[in-house]
Structure formats: structure tokens, C-alpha cells
Coordinates of C-alpha atoms in Angstrom, one line a residue:
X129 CA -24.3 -38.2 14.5
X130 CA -27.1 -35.7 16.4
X131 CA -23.8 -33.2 16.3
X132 CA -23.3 -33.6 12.3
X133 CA -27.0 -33.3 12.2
X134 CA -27.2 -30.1 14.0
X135 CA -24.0 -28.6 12.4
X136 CA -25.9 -28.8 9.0
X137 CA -28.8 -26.7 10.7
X138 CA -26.7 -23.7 12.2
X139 CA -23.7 -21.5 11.0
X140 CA -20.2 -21.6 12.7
X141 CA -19.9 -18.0 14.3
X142 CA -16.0 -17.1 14.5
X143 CA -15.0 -14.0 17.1
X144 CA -11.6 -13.0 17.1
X145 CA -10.4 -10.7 19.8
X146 CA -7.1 -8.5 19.5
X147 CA -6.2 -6.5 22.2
X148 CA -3.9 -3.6 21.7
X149 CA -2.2 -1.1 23.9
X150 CA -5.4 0.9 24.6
X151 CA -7.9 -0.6 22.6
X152 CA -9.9 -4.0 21.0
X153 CA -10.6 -4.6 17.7
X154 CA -13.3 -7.8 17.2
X155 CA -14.0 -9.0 13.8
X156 CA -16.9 -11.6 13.8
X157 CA -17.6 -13.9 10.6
X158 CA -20.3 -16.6 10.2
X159 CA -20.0 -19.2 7.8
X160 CA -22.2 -22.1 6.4
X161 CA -21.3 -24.7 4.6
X162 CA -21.3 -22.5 1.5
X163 CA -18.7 -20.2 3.2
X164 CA -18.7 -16.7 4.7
X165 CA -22.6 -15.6 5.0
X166 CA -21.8 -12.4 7.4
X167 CA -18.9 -10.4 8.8
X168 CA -18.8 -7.4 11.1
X169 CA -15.9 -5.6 13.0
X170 CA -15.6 -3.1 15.4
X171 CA -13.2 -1.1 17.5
X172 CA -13.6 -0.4 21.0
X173 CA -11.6 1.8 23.5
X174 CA -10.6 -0.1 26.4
X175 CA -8.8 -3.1 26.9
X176 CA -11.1 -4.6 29.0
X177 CA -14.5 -6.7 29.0
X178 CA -16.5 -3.7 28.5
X179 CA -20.7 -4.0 28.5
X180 CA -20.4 -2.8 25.2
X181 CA -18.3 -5.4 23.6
X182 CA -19.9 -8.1 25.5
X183 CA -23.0 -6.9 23.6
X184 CA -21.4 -7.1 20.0
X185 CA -20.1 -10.2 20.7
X186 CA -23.7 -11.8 22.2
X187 CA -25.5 -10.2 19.3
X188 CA -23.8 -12.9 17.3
X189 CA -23.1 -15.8 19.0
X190 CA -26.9 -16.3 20.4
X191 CA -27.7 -17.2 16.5
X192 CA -25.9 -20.6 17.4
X193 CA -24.7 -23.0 19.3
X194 CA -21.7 -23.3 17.3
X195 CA -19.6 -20.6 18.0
X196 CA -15.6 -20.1 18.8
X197 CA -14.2 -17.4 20.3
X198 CA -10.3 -16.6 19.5
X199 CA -7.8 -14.4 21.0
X200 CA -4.5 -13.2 20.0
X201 CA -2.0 -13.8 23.0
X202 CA -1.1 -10.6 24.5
X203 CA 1.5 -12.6 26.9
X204 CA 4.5 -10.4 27.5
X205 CA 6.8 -13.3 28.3
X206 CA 6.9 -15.5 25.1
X207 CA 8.8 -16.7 22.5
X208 CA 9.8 -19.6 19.8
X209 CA 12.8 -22.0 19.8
X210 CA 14.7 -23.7 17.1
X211 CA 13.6 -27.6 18.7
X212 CA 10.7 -29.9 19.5
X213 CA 13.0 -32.2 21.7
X214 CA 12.1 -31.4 25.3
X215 CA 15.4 -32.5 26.4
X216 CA 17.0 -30.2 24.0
X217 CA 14.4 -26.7 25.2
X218 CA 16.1 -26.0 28.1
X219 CA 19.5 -25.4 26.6
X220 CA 17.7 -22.4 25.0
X221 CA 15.6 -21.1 27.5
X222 CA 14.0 -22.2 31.2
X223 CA 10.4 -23.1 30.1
X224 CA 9.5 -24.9 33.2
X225 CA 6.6 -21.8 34.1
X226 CA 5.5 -21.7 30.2
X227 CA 2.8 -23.5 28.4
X228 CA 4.2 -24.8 25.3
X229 CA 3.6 -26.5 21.6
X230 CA 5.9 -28.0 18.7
X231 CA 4.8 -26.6 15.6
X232 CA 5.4 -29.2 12.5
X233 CA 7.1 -31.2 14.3
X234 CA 10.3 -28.8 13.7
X235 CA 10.1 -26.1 16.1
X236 CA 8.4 -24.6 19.8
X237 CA 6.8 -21.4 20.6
X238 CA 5.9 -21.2 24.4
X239 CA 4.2 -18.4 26.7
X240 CA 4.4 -18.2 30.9
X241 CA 1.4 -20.0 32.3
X242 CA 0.3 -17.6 34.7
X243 CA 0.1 -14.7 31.9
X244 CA -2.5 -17.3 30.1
X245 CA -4.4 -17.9 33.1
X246 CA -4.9 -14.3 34.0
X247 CA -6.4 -13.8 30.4
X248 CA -8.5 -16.7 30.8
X249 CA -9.7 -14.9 34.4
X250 CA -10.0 -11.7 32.6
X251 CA -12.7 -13.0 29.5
X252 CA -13.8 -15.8 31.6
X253 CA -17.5 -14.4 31.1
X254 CA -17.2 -15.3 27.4
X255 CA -14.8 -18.0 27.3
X256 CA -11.9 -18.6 25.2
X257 CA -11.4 -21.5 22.9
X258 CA -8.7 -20.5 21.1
X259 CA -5.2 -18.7 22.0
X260 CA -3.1 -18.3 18.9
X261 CA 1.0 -17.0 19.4
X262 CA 2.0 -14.2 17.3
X263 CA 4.2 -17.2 15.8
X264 CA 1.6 -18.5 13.9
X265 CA 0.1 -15.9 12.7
X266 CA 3.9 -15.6 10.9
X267 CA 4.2 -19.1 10.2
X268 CA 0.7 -18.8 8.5
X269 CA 1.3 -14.7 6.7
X270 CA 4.3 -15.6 5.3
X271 CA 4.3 -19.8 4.4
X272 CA 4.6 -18.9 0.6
X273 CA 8.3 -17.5 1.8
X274 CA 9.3 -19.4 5.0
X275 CA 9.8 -23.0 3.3
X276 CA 11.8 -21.8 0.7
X277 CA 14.2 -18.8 2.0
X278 CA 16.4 -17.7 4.6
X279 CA 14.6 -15.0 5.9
X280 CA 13.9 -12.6 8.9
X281 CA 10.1 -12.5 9.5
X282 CA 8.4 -10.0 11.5
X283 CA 4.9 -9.4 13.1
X284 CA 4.3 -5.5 14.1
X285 CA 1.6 -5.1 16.7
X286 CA 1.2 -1.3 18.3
X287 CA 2.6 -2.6 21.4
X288 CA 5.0 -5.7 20.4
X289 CA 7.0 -6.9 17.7
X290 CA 7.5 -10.5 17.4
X291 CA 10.5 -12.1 15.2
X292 CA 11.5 -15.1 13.8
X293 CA 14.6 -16.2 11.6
X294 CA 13.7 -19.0 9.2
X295 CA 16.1 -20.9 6.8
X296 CA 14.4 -23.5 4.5
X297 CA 11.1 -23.8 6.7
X298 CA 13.4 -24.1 10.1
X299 CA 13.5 -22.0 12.7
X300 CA 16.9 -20.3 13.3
X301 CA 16.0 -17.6 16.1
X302 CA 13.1 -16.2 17.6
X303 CA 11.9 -13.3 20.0
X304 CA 9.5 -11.2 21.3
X305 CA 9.9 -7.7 21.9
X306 CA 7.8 -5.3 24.2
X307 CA 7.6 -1.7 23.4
X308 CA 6.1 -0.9 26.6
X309 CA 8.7 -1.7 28.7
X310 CA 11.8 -1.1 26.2
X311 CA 10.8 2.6 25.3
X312 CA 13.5 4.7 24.8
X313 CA 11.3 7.3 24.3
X314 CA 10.1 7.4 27.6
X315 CA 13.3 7.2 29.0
X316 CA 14.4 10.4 27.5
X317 CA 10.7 12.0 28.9
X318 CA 10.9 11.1 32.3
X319 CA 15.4 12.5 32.2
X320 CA 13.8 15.5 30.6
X321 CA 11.4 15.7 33.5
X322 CA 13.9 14.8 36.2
X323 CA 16.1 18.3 34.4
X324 CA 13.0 20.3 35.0
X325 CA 12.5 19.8 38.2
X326 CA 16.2 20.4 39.4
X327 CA 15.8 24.0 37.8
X328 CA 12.3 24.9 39.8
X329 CA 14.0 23.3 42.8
X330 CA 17.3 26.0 42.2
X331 CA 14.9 28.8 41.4
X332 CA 12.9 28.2 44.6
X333 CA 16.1 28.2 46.8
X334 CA 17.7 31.4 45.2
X335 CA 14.3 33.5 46.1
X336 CA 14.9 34.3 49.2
X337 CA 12.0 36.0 51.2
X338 CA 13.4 37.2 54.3
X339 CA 15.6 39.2 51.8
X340 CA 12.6 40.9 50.1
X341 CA 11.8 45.0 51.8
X342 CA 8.0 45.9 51.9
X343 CA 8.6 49.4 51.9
X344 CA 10.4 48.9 48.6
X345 CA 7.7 47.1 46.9
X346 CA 5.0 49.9 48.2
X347 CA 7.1 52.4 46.4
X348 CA 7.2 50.9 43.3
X349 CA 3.7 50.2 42.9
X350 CA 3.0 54.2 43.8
X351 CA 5.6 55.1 41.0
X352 CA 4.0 52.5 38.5
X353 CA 1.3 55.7 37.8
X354 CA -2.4 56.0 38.0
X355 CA -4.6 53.3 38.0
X356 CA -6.9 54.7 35.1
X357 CA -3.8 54.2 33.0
X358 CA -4.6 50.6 32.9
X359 CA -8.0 51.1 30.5
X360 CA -5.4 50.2 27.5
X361 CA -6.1 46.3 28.7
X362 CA -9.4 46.3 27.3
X363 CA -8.1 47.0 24.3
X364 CA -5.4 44.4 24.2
X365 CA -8.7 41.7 25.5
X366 CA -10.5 42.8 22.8
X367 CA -7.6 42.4 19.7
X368 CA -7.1 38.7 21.2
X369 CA -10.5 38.2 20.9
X370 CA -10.9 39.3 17.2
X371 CA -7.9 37.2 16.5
X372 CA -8.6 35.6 13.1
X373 CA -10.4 31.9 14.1
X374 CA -9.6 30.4 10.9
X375 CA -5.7 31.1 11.7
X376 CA -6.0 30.0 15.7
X377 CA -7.6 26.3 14.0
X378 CA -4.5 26.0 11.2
X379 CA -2.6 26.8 13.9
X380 CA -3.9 23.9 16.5
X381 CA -4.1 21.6 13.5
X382 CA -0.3 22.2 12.7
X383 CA 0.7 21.6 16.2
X384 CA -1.1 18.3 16.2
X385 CA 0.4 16.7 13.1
X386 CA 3.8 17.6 14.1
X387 CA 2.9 16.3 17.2
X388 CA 1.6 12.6 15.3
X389 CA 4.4 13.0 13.3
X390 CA 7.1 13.2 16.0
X391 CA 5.5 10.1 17.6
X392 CA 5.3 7.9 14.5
X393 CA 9.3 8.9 13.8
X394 CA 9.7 8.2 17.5
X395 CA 8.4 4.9 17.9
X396 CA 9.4 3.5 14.3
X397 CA 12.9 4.3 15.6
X398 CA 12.4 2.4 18.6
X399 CA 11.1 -0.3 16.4
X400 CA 13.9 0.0 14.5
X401 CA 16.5 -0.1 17.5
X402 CA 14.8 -3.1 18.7
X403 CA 15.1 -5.4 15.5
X404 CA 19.1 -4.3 15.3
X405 CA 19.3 -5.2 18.5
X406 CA 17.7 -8.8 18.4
X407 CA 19.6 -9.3 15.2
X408 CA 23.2 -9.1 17.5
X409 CA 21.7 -10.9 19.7
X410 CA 21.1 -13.8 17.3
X411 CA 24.9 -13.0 15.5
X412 CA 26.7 -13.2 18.8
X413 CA 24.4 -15.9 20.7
X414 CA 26.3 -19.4 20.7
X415 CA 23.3 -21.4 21.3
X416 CA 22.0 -20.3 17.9
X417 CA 23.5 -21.3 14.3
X418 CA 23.9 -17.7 13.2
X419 CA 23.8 -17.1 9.6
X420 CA 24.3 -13.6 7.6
X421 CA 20.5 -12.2 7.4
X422 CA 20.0 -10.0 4.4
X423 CA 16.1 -10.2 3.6
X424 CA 13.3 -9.1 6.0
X425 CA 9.6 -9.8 5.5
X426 CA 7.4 -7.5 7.3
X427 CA 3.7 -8.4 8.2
X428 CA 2.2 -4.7 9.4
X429 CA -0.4 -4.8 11.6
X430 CA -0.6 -1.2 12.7
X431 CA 0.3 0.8 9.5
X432 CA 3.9 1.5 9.9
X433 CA 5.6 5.0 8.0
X434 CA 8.3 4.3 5.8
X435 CA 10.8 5.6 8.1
X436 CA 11.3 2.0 9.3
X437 CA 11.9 0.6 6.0
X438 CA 14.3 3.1 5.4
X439 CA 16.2 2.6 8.8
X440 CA 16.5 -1.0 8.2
X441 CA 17.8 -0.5 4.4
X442 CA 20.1 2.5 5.1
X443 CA 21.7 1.4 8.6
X444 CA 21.5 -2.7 8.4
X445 CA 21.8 -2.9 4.3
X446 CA 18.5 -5.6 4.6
X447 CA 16.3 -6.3 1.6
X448 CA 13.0 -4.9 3.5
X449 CA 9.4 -5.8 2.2
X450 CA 6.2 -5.2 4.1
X451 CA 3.1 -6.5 3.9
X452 CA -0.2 -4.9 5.2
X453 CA -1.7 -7.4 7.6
X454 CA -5.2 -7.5 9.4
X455 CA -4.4 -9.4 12.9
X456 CA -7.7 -9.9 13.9
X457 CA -8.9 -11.7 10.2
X458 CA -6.2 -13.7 10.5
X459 CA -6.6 -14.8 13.4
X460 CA -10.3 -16.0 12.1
X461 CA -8.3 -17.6 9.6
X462 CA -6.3 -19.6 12.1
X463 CA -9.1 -20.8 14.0
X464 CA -10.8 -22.0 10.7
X465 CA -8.2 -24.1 10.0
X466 CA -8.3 -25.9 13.5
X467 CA -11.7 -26.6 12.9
X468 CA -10.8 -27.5 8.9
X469 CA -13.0 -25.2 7.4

């Protein structure tokens, strides 16, 4: 009663944390009974529980009691299966070290304990109270299409990519995929790298000092001419100086875009690699009912070019739509509805 009492005095302050590969975005709403009375978000550039943040965050929640602080789980090791009968998980996958949940009574999405419990460590000084899965945030995105369509859904996060295969409102397949530690792109970096050093190595051994005559050297440098010669430098300093600035700036500016651009094509092929991949995995898998896949929904949280649309159209012949999603707001809208707002 005294709880009801006070509820009707104070707002409900929602924060919802998201933390991406080097950065956190928090989006903060407060709601009456009338609905959403304020909302703020900001982006800040670590990963960690920084002064800053703490401050964003405490500039809201000290206006009530009643506040709830959500977190998208960042858990490397997790995933869904097709099942709710715990005699049945374990044919799909050893979740004896995983926290786990049944999801409408129709099928389980699960991440390792000891990943949860070092994110409750690492935000213990503002608490958590809610944990969502990437799953629900897809269950939730896309429930207008899941109940009624056999469909691959996918979540796009700068750093993961989570996907789930749904026929008629049941789960089918499901996995998540880390970029970090799958990146072909890196792969080819650190080869290129390894290629590099092998030729320094070769030049170093082919120089061979011992072999190198003083006396030589001396004689060149006396038939190289006076040193007064030399004043034409100044002259070459001073044309790279005048160099046109405008043209040295279009110039850095060009280099920098085709630098983005290289990345963007880089990782939405990676992307791309990764989703064929998980698709043979669920075609070739006997624990799962495979079925013929031909429609992908995409919820974008990161703003994705269209080369990964066109990969997945071109090279897998899938029906591709995408959808531009705001993790963090859903999120808020996920902890609403466990508090029935």
C-alpha cells in the first residue's frame, strides 16, 4: 500500500546501458503515470564505469527512488535453443556453466554464468536490475513477422551479430557470432605483417658490414663536390612549404574516406561471411530441423552500408530487409514491459 502510495508521488527513471566495442551509449527516460516526461542520451568513449557516466546516470536517478537500471548482455558465450524441456537442452548444447530462461514457454536463450557475474562486478557501483539477451530484443523488433513466417532474424551490434531462425513463432536455430575473435580481416593484417618482417629480416642479413671499405666511402663523399653546392635545399624546403594547403587537406580527407570506406566493405564482408556460414551450419546440423531459408529480416543497430544487403541477395539469393534499430531504446522498451508499463 505505502509502495502504491509512493509510486503515485515519484516518476519511474529507466537507464539503459549498451556497451559496444569501444564505447557506451545510455539513453535515460522518465515516465509518470501519464507516460514519458523526459529523455536524454549520450555517448561516452570507454567501455568502462567512467566518473563521467556515473555522473549522467546519478543526475537522474537521485530524482527518485524508483529507478531501474538495464543492460544489454555483452556475454560472448551465448545463444538460444529450439526447447524449454531441460531434459531435452543438452542434446543441443552443454549448458551446465550458463544461466538460462524459456521464453513463451516455446524456446531457451542462455549465457555462461561467470561472463554475467563479471558484469555484475564490473557496474556493481550502480547495480543492475535488468540483463536483457540480444534474443529478445529480436523476439520483441520483429514479433509483427516471427509468429507468422519462416524467417531468418538478425540483430547487428558493432561487435556481434546474433541470429535466430523462426518458423510460425518457433525457434528453428539460433547463434551468436563474435566479430572480435572471428575477424578475417585481422588475420590477413597480422600474415601481411608476418611478410614484412621476413623481408627486413633478409635485407638485414644480405648487408654485410665487414664487407663495406672506408677508404671507398671517403672517396666518394670527396667526389660528391663542394659543400656550397648543397644551398639548392633551401630551395626545395621552401617549395614544400608553399605547397598549396587547401590541396594537402583534400588530400588527407581523401585518404581518410577511402580509409572508412575500406573498413565498412571489410567488416560488412565479414558480416556477411559469418551469416553464410551459420546458415550451413543450421543446413548440415542434424540436431536441427533444417528448412530452405529464403527471407532475412535485419534489425541494424550500427548503420550497416548496403554492401551487406547486396552480398546476401547476390551470393545466398535471400529476400533481405533491414530495419534501422536503436539498441539502447529498446532495451528501455524491454524493461518497461517487465515492470508493465
Amino acid at each position: 500500500m505505502l509502495d502504491t502510495f509512493l509510486e503515485a508521488l515519484y516518476n519511474k527513471v529507466f537507464v539503459n546501458i549498451v556497451v559496444k566495442r569501444a564505447s557506451t551509449d545510455v539513453y535515460i527516460e522518465v515516465c509518470s503515470k501519464k507516460g514519458v516526461t523526459d529523455h536524454a542520451k549520450e555517448s561516452f568513449d570507454t567501455t568502462q564505469l567512467s566518473n563521467e557516466l556515473m555522473e549522467f546516470v546519478n543526475s537522474y536517478t537521485k530524482e527518485s527512488p524508483f529507478f531501474y537500471i538495464s543492460f544489454l548482455d555483452t556475454s560472448v558465450d551465448q545463444g538460444a535453443l529450439p526447447t524449454c524441456e531441460k531434459n531435452k537442452l543438452e542434446f543441443y548444447e552443454d549448458i551446465s556453466a550458463s544461466e538460462y530462461k524459456c521464453h513463451d514457454k516455446k524456446w531457451t536463450y542462455y549465457t555462461a554464468k561467470s561472463e554475467l557475474y563479471a558484469i555484475e562486478k564490473k557496474y556493481a557501483n550502480i547495480g543492475i536490475d535488468f540483463m536483457f539477451s540480444p534474443y529478445s530484443l529480436i523476439s520483441r523488433f520483429f514479433k509483427d513477422k516471427i509468429s507468422s513466417s519462416l524467417a531468418m532474424y538478425i540483430l547487428l551490434q558493432d561487435s556481434f551479430i546474433t541470429l535466430a531462425i523462426f518458423d510460425q513463432g518457433s525457434l528453428l536455430y539460433g547463434e551468436h557470432l563474435d566479430m572480435e575473435t572471428t575477424s578475417e580481416v585481422e588475420d590477413e593484417i597480422l600474415a601481411s605483417i608476418d611478410i614484412e618482417e621476413d623481408i627486413d629480416l633478409e635485407i638485414e642479413q644480405s648487408i654485410n658490414l665487414e664487407d663495406v671499405d672506408i677508404d671507398d666511402v671517403i672517396e666518394d663523399l670527396d667526389d660528391f663536390g663542394d659543400i656550397e653546392d648543397l644551398d639548392s635545399i633551401e630551395d626545395i624546403d621552401e617549395f614544400s612549404q608553399n605547397k598549396d594547403l587547401e590541396e594537402e587537406l583534400t588530400d588527407v580527407v581523401e585518404e581518410l574516406e577511402e580509409e572508412e570506406t575500406e573498413g565498412s566493405f571489410n567488416e560488412d564482408y565479414q558480416r556477411f561471411s559469418l551469416i553464410q556460414t551459420s546458415l550451413s551450419h543450421f543446413y548440415n546440423n542434424e540436431k536441427y530441423e533444417s528448412t530452405f531459408v529464403e527471407t532475412v529480416y535485419i534489425a541494424d543497430g550500427i548503420g550497416v552500408s548496403n554492401d551487406l544487403k547486396h552480398y546476401l541477395e547476390e551470393e545466398m539469393f535471400l529476400n533481405v530487409y533491414l530495419r534501422r534499430m536503436d539498441i539502447a531504446m529498446e532495451v528501455c522498451e524491454l524493461a518497461k514491459e517487465e515492470l508493465s508499463l
